[in-house]
CSV table of C-alpha atoms in Angstrom, one decimal:
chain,number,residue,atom,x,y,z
A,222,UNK,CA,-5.8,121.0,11.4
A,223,UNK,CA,-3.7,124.1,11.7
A,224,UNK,CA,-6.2,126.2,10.9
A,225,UNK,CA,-8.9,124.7,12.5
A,226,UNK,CA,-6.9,125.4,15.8
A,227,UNK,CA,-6.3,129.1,14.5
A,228,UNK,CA,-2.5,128.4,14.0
A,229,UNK,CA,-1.5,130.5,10.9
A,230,UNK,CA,-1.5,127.9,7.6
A,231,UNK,CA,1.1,127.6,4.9
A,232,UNK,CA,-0.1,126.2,1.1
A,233,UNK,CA,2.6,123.7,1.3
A,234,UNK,CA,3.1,123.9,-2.5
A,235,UNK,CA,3.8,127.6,-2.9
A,236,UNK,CA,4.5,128.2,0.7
A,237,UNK,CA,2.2,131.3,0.7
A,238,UNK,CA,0.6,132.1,3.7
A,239,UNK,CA,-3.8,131.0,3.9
A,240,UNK,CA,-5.1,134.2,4.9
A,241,UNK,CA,-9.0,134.5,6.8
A,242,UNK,CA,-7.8,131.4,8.7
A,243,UNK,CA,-8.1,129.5,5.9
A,244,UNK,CA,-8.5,126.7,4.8
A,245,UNK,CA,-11.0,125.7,7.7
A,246,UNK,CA,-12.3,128.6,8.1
A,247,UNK,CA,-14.1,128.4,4.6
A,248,UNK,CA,-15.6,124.8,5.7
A,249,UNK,CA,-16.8,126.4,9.1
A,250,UNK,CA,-18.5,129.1,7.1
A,251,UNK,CA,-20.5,126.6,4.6
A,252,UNK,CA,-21.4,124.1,7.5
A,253,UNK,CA,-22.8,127.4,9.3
A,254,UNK,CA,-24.1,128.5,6.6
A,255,UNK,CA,-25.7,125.4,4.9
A,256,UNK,CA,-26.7,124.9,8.5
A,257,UNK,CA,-28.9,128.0,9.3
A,258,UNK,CA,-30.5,127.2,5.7
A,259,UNK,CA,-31.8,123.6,4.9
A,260,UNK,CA,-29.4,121.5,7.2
A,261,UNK,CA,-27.8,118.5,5.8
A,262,UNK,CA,-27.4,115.1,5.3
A,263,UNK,CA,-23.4,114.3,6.2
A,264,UNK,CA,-20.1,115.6,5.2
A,265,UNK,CA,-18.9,114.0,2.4
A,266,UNK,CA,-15.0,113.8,3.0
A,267,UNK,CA,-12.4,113.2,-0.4
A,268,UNK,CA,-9.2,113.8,1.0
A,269,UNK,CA,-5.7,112.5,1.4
A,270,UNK,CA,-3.3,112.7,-1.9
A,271,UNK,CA,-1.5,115.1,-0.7
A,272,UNK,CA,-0.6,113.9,3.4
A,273,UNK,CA,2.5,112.0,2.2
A,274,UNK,CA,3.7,115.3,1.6
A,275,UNK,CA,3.1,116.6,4.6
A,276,UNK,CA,5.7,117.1,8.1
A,277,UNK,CA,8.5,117.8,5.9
A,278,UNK,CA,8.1,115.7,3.1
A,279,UNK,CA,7.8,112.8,5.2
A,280,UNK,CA,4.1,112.4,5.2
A,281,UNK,CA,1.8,111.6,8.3
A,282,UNK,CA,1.6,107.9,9.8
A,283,UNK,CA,-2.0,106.5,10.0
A,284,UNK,CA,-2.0,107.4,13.8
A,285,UNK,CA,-1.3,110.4,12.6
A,286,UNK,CA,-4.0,111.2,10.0
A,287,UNK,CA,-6.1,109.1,12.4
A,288,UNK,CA,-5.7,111.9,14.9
A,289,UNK,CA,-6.0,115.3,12.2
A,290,UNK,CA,-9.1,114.0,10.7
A,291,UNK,CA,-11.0,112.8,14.3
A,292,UNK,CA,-10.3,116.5,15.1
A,293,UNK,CA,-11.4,118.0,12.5
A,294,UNK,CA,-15.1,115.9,12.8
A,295,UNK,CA,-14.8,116.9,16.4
A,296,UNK,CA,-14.5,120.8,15.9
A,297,UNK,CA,-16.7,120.6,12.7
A,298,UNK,CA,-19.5,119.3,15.3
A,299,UNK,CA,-18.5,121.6,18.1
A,300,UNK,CA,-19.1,124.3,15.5
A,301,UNK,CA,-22.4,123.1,14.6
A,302,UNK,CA,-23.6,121.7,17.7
A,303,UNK,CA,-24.6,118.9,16.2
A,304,UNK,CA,-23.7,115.4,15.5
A,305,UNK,CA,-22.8,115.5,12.1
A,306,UNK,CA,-22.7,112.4,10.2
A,307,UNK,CA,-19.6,112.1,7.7
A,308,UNK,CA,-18.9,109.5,5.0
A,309,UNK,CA,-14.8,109.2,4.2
A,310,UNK,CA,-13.7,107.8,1.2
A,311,UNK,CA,-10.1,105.7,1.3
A,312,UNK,CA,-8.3,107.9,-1.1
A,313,UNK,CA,-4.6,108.5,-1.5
A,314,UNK,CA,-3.5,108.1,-4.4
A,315,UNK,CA,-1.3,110.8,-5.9
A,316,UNK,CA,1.1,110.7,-8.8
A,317,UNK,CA,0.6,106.9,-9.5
A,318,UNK,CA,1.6,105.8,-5.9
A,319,UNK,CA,-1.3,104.3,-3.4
A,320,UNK,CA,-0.1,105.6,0.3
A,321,UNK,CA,-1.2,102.4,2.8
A,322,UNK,CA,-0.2,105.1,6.0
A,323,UNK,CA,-3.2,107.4,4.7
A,324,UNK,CA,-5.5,105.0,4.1
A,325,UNK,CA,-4.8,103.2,7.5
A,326,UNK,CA,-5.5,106.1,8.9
A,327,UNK,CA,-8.9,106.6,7.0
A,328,UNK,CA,-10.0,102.9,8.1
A,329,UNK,CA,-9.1,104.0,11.7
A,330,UNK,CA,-11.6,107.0,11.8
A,331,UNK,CA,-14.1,104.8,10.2
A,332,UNK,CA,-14.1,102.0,12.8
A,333,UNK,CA,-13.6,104.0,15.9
A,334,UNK,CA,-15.3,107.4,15.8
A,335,UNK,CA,-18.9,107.4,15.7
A,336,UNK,CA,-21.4,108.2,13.2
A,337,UNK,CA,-18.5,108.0,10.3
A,338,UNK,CA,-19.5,105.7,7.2
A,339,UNK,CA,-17.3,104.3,5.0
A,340,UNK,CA,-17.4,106.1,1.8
A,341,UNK,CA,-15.9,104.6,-1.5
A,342,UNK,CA,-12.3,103.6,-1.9
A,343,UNK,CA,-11.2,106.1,-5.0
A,344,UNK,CA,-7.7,104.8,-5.4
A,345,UNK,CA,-8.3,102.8,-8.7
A,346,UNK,CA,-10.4,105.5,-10.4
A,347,UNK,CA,-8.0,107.4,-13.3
A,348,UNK,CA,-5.0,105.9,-11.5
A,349,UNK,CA,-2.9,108.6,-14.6
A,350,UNK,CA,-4.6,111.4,-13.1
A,351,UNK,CA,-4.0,114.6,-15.4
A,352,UNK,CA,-1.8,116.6,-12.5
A,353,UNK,CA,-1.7,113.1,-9.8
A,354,UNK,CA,-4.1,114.4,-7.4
A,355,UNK,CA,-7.2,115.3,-9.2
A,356,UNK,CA,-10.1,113.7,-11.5
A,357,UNK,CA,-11.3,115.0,-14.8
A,358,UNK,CA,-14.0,114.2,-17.5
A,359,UNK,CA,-11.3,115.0,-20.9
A,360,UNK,CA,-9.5,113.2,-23.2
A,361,UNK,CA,-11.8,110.2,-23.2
A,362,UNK,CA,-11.2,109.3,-19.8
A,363,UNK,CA,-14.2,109.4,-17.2
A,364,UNK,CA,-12.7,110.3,-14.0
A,365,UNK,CA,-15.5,112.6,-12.5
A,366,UNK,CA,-18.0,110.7,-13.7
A,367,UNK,CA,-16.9,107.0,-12.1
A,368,UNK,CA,-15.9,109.4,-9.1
A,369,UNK,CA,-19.7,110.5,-8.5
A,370,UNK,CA,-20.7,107.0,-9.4
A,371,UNK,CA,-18.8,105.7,-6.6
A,372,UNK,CA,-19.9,107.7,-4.3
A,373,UNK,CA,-23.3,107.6,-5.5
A,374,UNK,CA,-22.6,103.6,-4.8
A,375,UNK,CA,-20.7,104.2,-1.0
A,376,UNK,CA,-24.1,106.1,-0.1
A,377,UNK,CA,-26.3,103.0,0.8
A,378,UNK,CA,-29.7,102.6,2.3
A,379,UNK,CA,-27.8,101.5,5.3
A,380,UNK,CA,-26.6,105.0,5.8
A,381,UNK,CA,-29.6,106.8,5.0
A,382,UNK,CA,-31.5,104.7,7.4
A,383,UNK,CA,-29.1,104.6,9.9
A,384,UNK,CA,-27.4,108.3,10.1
A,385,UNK,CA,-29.7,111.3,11.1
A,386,UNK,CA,-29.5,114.4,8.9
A,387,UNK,CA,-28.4,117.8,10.7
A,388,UNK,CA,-31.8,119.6,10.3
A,389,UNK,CA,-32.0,123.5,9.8
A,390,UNK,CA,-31.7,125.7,12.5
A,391,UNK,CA,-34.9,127.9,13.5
A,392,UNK,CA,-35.2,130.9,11.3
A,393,UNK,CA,-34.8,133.5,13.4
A,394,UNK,CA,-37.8,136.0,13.6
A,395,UNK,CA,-37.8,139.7,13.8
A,396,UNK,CA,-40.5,142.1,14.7
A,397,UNK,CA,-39.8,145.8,15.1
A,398,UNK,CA,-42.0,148.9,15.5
A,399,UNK,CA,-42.4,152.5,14.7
């Protein structure tokens, strides 16, 4: 959210300093980019493990979250200019520990800001996540693979029916002469 409001951002694990206005400006790019291309179907949005780390080592209440992710969908369509559809998973869980403020916060964006689906809850996939945060296919456990699974599950005809994909900008066309 920093970022996308062109405050300067801080990795809040090594403390370094994003440069480029990262991290949203990297999402801005694709969505442009994907954009001008082929267009899209939705956003498909994974994130949360790490907000209970966040003001401080507090973490964020679910008004809170609430509040970060509805602006990022706001500016992501303001940069667009379209009404971008985005499916959010429920997904917290980091180190072994579910965080009920995050996912509050998730449902809340579902139910209240319009054209958001609900996307799988990913809590209970690999609950001993290799580093807490992240899924892997090793070691005979199946964590990306029951991740796209669910996901593949979340994605149901109701959505394709109901949400409109963000078709491709116009190619723009040049002429010149000699």
């Amino acid at each position: 959210v920093q970022s996308a409001r062109g405050i300067p951002t801080y990795n809040e694990t090594y403390g370094d300093l994003l440069q480029h206005g990262g991290p949203y400006r990297a999402f801005q790019v694709t969505l442009q980019s994907v954009n001008a291309l082929t267009g899209f179907r939705s956003v498909l949005w994974h994130q949360g493990e790490y907000d209970r780390f966040t003001n401080s080592r507090i973490g964020l209440s679910a008004p809170e979250y609430f509040n970060n992710l509805s602006f990022l969908i706001q500016k992501s369509r303001s940069d667009i200019g379209a009404q971008i559809p985005w499916v959010v998973a429920r997904a917290s869980r980091y180190e072994g520990t579910v965080d009920n403020r995050v996912i509050d916060g998730q449902n809340m964006v579902i139910n209240t800001v319009p054209n958001v689906w609900a996307g799988q809850a990913t809590d209970n996939i690999q609950p001993n996540r290799y580093d807490g945060g992240h899924f892997q296919n090793a070691a005979g456990s199946m964590g990306l693979t029951e991740l796209a699974t669910a996901w593949n599950t979340a994605l149901t005809g109701s959505f394709f029916s109901s949400s409109n994909p963000v078709l491709p900008r116009d190619i723009v066309k040049l002429s010149h002469y000699c």
